[in-house]
XYZ file of C-alpha atoms in Angstrom:
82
model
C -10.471 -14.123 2.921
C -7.462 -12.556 2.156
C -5.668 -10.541 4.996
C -3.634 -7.834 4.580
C -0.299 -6.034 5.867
C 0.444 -2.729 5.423
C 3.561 -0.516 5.376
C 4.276 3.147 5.416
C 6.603 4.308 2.044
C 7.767 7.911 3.088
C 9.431 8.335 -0.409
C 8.838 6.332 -4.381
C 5.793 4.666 -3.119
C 4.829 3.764 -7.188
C 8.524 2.865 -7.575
C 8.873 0.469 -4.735
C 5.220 -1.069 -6.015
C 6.904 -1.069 -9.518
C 9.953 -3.129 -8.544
C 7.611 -5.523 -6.371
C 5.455 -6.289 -9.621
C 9.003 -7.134 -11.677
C 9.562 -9.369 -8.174
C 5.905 -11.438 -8.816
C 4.644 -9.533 -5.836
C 1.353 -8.306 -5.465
C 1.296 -4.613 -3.942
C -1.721 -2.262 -4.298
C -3.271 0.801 -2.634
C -6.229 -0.804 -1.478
C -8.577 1.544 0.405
C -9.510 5.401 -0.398
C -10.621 7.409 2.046
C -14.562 8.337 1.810
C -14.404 11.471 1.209
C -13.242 10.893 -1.965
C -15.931 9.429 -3.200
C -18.684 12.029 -4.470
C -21.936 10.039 -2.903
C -20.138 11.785 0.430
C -19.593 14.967 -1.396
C -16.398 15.126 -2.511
C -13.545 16.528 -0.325
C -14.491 19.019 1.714
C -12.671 19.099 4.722
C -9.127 19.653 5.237
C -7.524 16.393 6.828
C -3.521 16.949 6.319
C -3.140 13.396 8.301
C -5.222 12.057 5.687
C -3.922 13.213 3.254
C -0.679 12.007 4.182
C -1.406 8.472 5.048
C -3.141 8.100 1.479
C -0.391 9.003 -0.252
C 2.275 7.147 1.343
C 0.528 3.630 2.429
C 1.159 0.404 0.439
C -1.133 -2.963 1.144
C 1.057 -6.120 0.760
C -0.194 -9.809 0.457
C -0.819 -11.821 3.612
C -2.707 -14.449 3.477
C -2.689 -18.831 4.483
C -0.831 -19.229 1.516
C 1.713 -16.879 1.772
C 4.828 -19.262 3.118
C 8.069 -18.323 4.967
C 10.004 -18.233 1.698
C 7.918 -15.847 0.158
C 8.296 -13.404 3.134
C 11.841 -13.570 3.217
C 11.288 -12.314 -0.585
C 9.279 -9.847 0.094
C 11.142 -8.366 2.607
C 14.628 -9.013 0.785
C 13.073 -7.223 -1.912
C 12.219 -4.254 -0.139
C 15.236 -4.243 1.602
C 17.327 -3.914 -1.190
C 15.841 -0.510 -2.173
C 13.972 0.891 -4.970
């Protein structure tokens, strides 16, 4: 089972996951929150916090084969702006 780490983007979320995939690194918005989803009707409530933290979290890879290398990538990557 895969675990994952996740980061805030406050600005370019889909730019900084564009320049990850030309990096070989897996990057994804993995979870939506329910009320999205119409079995749960739909959005109906107001929920500003939300509404933020969907649009602005991105899911990195973590997992046992993830090595030390490949963090320092990742990071270095990010780092080095998008």
């Amino acid at each position: 089972c895969p675990w994952l780490c996740t980061i805030l983007v406050k600005e370019n979320r889909f730019n900084l996951m564009k320049k990850l995939r030309e990096n070989a690194i897996e990057s994804a918005q993995v979870h939506y929150r329910n009320d999205r989803y119409t079995i749960f009707g739909g959005r109906q409530n107001d929920m500003k916090n939300m509404d933020f933290l969907e649009d602005k979290y991105l899911v990195l890879p973590l997992h046992h084969n993830i090595t030390i290398e490949m963090v320092q990538k990742i990071c270095s990557v990010i780092n080095s702006g998008w």
